[in-house]
Amino acid sequence: MILYGSSISPFVRKVLAFAAEKGIALDNQRVGIADPNPDFRAASPFGKMPALADGDYQLSDSSAIIHYLEAKHPAPALIPADPELRGKTIWFEEFADTILFACGARIFFNRVVAPRFLGRPGDEAVALAAERDELPPILDYLEAVAPSGDGYLVGDALTLADIAVASPFANLAHMGLGADSERHPKTRAYVERILARPSFAPLIAGEAAMLEKIPT
Ligand SMILES: N[C@@H](CCC(=O)N[C@@H](CS)C(=O)NCC(=O)O)C(=O)O
């Protein structure tokens, strides 16, 4: 199975980590923003990453791809069958893909993507406003729900909720941002633990090495 996209995208990273946790081998073919690669464009009608090709079968959108992988490789289950646990898992994925992603993207786009990938200045006022006004209440929410010790967000095992919520924090970490140990200690410890898993750690190390090579 081919997964198109760069793991610097939280959506691509979420799918790669999800597949790794399931032991599914994905051939990650890197494509960039607005990439003209015809195979990628055929799998992603609107040019967004990630996109999947499984033989002749093509699919875009990280959540659609994740549900496809979960149905195709049910074990280990990362989307619980129990109605209450499943509902919460999907809530956390949605929270991560919309509220958390949108805030992180305003910072990451303007401080990293625009200047370093697109060769134009970002809007620091937008980034600063997101960091100052949007991020703290998101972290306050997570601090109220984050598990302590070795726990997980939903139930007593790793689920899609943990993978989805942790993923955008890697982008924040690339900018030296995230939960701090004074105000959000549970969130900080929890996110660090999830991102240190073998499903995430090599991706993030590769992204950091790639970012280091791109001049600021
Ligand atoms: N809902 C989609 C969002 C995908 C998305 O917006 N990806 C971004 C990268 S983080 C992208 O490809 N942007 C390029 C564009 O919008 O042209 C998903 O979950 O896959």
Short mmCIF file of C-alpha atoms and ligand atoms in Angstrom, two decimals:
data_model
loop_
_atom_site.label_atom_id
_atom_site.label_comp_id
_atom_site.label_asym_id
_atom_site.label_seq_id
_atom_site.Cartn_x
_atom_site.Cartn_y
_atom_site.Cartn_z
CA MET A 1 0.00 0.00 0.00
CA ILE A 2 1.31 3.44 -0.91
CA LEU A 3 0.71 6.44 1.32
CA TYR A 4 1.34 9.77 -0.39
CA GLY A 5 2.36 12.71 1.76
CA SER A 6 4.99 14.04 4.11
CA SER A 7 4.88 13.19 7.80
CA ILE A 8 5.45 16.86 8.57
CA SER A 9 1.66 17.03 8.04
CA PRO A 10 -0.13 15.98 11.25
CA PHE A 11 -2.69 14.11 9.12
CA VAL A 12 -0.02 12.09 7.30
CA ARG A 13 1.86 11.45 10.56
CA LYS A 14 -1.38 10.23 12.17
CA VAL A 15 -1.93 7.65 9.42
CA LEU A 16 1.71 6.49 9.40
CA ALA A 17 1.71 6.06 13.20
CA PHE A 18 -1.69 4.33 13.12
CA ALA A 19 -0.44 1.86 10.48
CA ALA A 20 2.80 1.28 12.40
CA GLU A 21 0.87 0.47 15.58
CA LYS A 22 -1.05 -2.14 13.61
CA GLY A 23 2.07 -3.56 11.96
CA ILE A 24 0.84 -2.53 8.50
CA ALA A 25 3.66 -1.76 6.06
CA LEU A 26 2.98 1.43 4.11
CA ASP A 27 5.24 2.62 1.33
CA ASN A 28 5.40 6.34 2.13
CA GLN A 29 5.93 8.27 -1.09
CA ARG A 30 6.74 11.86 -0.19
CA VAL A 31 4.79 14.56 -1.98
CA GLY A 32 4.70 18.25 -1.19
CA ILE A 33 1.97 20.89 -1.12
CA ALA A 34 0.26 21.20 -4.54
CA ASP A 35 2.41 18.34 -5.80
CA PRO A 36 1.69 17.56 -9.47
CA ASN A 37 2.57 13.81 -9.09
CA PRO A 38 -0.21 12.23 -11.23
CA ASP A 39 -0.56 9.14 -9.02
CA PHE A 40 -1.01 11.34 -5.96
CA ARG A 41 -3.48 13.61 -7.76
CA ALA A 42 -5.46 10.57 -8.91
CA ALA A 43 -5.73 9.36 -5.29
CA SER A 44 -6.45 12.83 -3.86
CA PRO A 45 -8.98 14.74 -5.96
CA PHE A 46 -8.31 18.02 -4.13
CA GLY A 47 -4.55 17.59 -3.81
CA LYS A 48 -4.56 17.22 -0.03
CA MET A 49 -2.30 14.82 1.83
CA PRO A 50 -2.48 12.03 2.84
CA ALA A 51 -3.77 9.84 0.03
CA LEU A 52 -3.65 6.06 -0.24
CA ALA A 53 -3.31 3.67 -3.15
CA ASP A 54 -3.95 -0.01 -2.45
CA GLY A 55 -3.64 -1.59 -5.89
CA ASP A 56 -6.39 0.05 -7.94
CA TYR A 57 -8.16 1.33 -4.83
CA GLN A 58 -7.53 5.00 -4.06
CA LEU A 59 -8.58 7.00 -1.04
CA SER A 60 -7.85 10.42 0.40
CA ASP A 61 -8.45 11.94 3.84
CA SER A 62 -6.67 10.67 6.94
CA SER A 63 -9.87 9.60 8.72
CA ALA A 64 -11.19 7.73 5.68
CA ILE A 65 -7.82 5.99 5.28
CA ILE A 66 -7.74 5.08 8.97
CA HIS A 67 -11.21 3.53 8.85
CA TYR A 68 -10.18 1.59 5.73
CA LEU A 69 -7.06 0.27 7.49
CA GLU A 70 -9.00 -0.59 10.65
CA ALA A 71 -11.55 -2.58 8.65
CA LYS A 72 -8.89 -4.31 6.59
CA HIS A 73 -6.59 -5.12 9.55
CA PRO A 74 -8.85 -5.35 12.61
CA ALA A 75 -6.12 -6.46 15.05
CA PRO A 76 -4.98 -4.82 17.20
CA ALA A 77 -8.20 -2.78 17.36
CA LEU A 78 -7.41 0.92 17.62
CA ILE A 79 -11.04 2.04 17.31
CA PRO A 80 -12.99 0.48 20.19
CA ALA A 81 -16.22 -1.43 19.53
CA ASP A 82 -17.87 -0.32 22.79
CA PRO A 83 -20.28 2.52 21.92
CA GLU A 84 -19.16 4.91 24.64
CA LEU A 85 -15.45 4.32 24.01
CA ARG A 86 -15.90 4.57 20.26
CA GLY A 87 -17.80 7.85 20.61
CA LYS A 88 -15.03 9.33 22.75
CA THR A 89 -12.33 8.06 20.38
CA ILE A 90 -13.96 9.78 17.42
CA TRP A 91 -14.48 12.95 19.50
CA PHE A 92 -10.77 13.12 20.30
CA GLU A 93 -9.82 12.53 16.67
CA GLU A 94 -12.22 15.26 15.58
CA PHE A 95 -10.94 17.62 18.27
CA ALA A 96 -7.37 16.97 17.11
CA ASP A 97 -8.15 17.30 13.38
CA THR A 98 -10.10 20.53 13.76
CA ILE A 99 -9.54 22.56 16.94
CA LEU A 100 -5.97 21.50 17.76
CA PHE A 101 -4.82 21.26 14.12
CA ALA A 102 -6.26 24.67 13.19
CA CYS A 103 -4.47 26.37 16.06
CA GLY A 104 -1.19 24.55 15.39
CA ALA A 105 -1.43 25.21 11.65
CA ARG A 106 -1.76 28.96 12.15
CA ILE A 107 1.54 28.87 14.01
CA PHE A 108 3.34 26.23 11.91
CA PHE A 109 2.27 27.66 8.56
CA ASN A 110 3.40 31.17 9.34
CA ARG A 111 6.63 30.28 11.13
CA VAL A 112 7.76 27.21 9.15
CA VAL A 113 5.79 26.38 5.99
CA ALA A 114 5.57 29.87 4.44
CA PRO A 115 9.17 30.98 5.05
CA ARG A 116 10.92 27.63 4.68
CA PHE A 117 8.87 25.66 2.16
CA LEU A 118 7.12 28.37 0.15
CA GLY A 119 9.89 30.98 0.20
CA ARG A 120 7.73 33.83 1.45
CA PRO A 121 7.31 35.49 4.83
CA GLY A 122 4.65 34.19 7.19
CA ASP A 123 2.26 36.40 9.11
CA GLU A 124 3.80 36.48 12.58
CA ALA A 125 0.79 38.37 14.00
CA VAL A 126 -1.45 35.42 13.11
CA ALA A 127 1.01 32.93 14.60
CA LEU A 128 1.43 34.95 17.77
CA ALA A 129 -2.33 35.37 18.26
CA ALA A 130 -2.85 31.61 17.90
CA GLU A 131 -0.03 30.86 20.34
CA ARG A 132 -1.22 33.45 22.87
CA ASP A 133 -5.02 33.20 22.63
CA GLU A 134 -5.94 29.82 21.12
CA LEU A 135 -3.38 27.37 22.41
CA PRO A 136 -3.72 27.90 26.20
CA PRO A 137 -7.44 26.96 26.42
CA ILE A 138 -6.79 23.88 24.26
CA LEU A 139 -4.01 22.82 26.63
CA ASP A 140 -6.25 23.59 29.63
CA TYR A 141 -8.88 21.25 28.17
CA LEU A 142 -6.32 18.50 27.59
CA GLU A 143 -4.91 18.93 31.07
CA ALA A 144 -8.39 18.18 32.45
CA VAL A 145 -8.77 14.96 30.43
CA ALA A 146 -5.18 13.71 30.00
CA PRO A 147 -4.43 10.44 31.77
CA SER A 148 -1.78 10.29 34.43
CA GLY A 149 0.86 7.59 34.71
CA ASP A 150 0.70 5.00 31.97
CA GLY A 151 -2.91 5.67 31.00
CA TYR A 152 -4.58 6.44 27.70
CA LEU A 153 -7.22 8.97 26.69
CA VAL A 154 -9.96 6.38 26.10
CA GLY A 155 -10.31 3.10 27.97
CA ASP A 156 -7.23 1.26 29.15
CA ALA A 157 -5.33 0.76 25.89
CA LEU A 158 -3.88 2.83 23.07
CA THR A 159 -6.50 4.00 20.57
CA LEU A 160 -6.81 6.30 17.60
CA ALA A 161 -7.59 9.04 20.15
CA ASP A 162 -4.02 9.00 21.48
CA ILE A 163 -2.48 8.88 18.00
CA ALA A 164 -4.66 11.71 16.66
CA VAL A 165 -4.20 14.02 19.66
CA ALA A 166 -0.43 13.47 19.95
CA SER A 167 0.30 13.98 16.23
CA PRO A 168 -0.10 17.80 15.99
CA PHE A 169 2.09 18.19 19.08
CA ALA A 170 5.06 17.06 16.99
CA ASN A 171 4.61 20.19 14.85
CA LEU A 172 4.48 22.32 17.99
CA ALA A 173 7.60 20.56 19.28
CA HIS A 174 9.46 21.37 16.03
CA MET A 175 8.93 25.04 16.97
CA GLY A 176 9.84 24.60 20.64
CA LEU A 177 6.19 24.88 21.70
CA GLY A 178 3.77 22.60 23.53
CA ALA A 179 2.53 21.92 27.02
CA ASP A 180 4.80 23.23 29.74
CA SER A 181 5.55 21.35 32.93
CA GLU A 182 4.23 24.12 35.18
CA ARG A 183 0.75 24.71 33.83
CA HIS A 184 0.12 21.49 31.87
CA PRO A 185 2.29 18.78 33.45
CA LYS A 186 -0.06 15.85 32.78
CA THR A 187 -0.50 16.84 29.14
CA ARG A 188 3.24 17.29 28.69
CA ALA A 189 4.12 13.89 30.15
CA TYR A 190 1.31 12.15 28.27
CA VAL A 191 2.17 13.68 24.87
CA GLU A 192 5.89 12.99 25.33
CA ARG A 193 5.09 9.35 26.15
CA ILE A 194 2.91 8.85 23.08
CA LEU A 195 5.33 10.61 20.72
CA ALA A 196 8.21 8.50 22.08
CA ARG A 197 6.52 5.30 20.85
CA PRO A 198 8.30 3.49 18.01
CA SER A 199 5.34 4.35 15.76
CA PHE A 200 6.06 8.09 16.08
CA ALA A 201 9.68 8.62 17.16
CA PRO A 202 11.47 7.78 13.87
CA LEU A 203 9.04 9.94 11.90
CA ILE A 204 9.65 12.93 14.14
CA ALA A 205 13.43 12.44 14.09
CA GLY A 206 13.32 12.35 10.28
CA GLU A 207 11.24 15.54 10.17
CA ALA A 208 13.66 17.32 12.51
CA ALA A 209 16.61 16.28 10.33
CA MET A 210 14.77 17.46 7.22
CA LEU A 211 13.87 20.83 8.82
CA GLU A 212 17.47 21.34 9.87
CA LYS A 213 18.56 21.14 6.24
CA ILE A 214 16.13 23.82 5.06
CA PRO A 215 17.54 27.31 5.59
CA THR A 216 15.46 29.62 7.81
N1 LIG B 1 -9.25 16.37 6.41
C1 LIG B 1 -8.03 16.08 5.68
C2 LIG B 1 -7.11 17.27 5.75
C3 LIG B 1 -5.87 17.09 4.89
C4 LIG B 1 -5.09 18.39 4.75
O1 LIG B 1 -5.64 19.50 4.84
N2 LIG B 1 -3.79 18.25 4.50
C5 LIG B 1 -2.98 19.42 4.27
C6 LIG B 1 -1.59 19.22 4.88
S1 LIG B 1 -1.60 19.31 6.64
C7 LIG B 1 -2.79 19.65 2.80
O2 LIG B 1 -2.61 18.71 2.05
N3 LIG B 1 -2.83 20.91 2.38
C8 LIG B 1 -2.58 21.27 1.02
C9 LIG B 1 -3.72 21.97 0.40
O3 LIG B 1 -4.72 22.25 1.08
O4 LIG B 1 -3.62 22.26 -0.80
C10 LIG B 1 -7.39 14.82 6.26
O5 LIG B 1 -7.71 14.45 7.39
O6 LIG B 1 -6.60 14.18 5.56
#
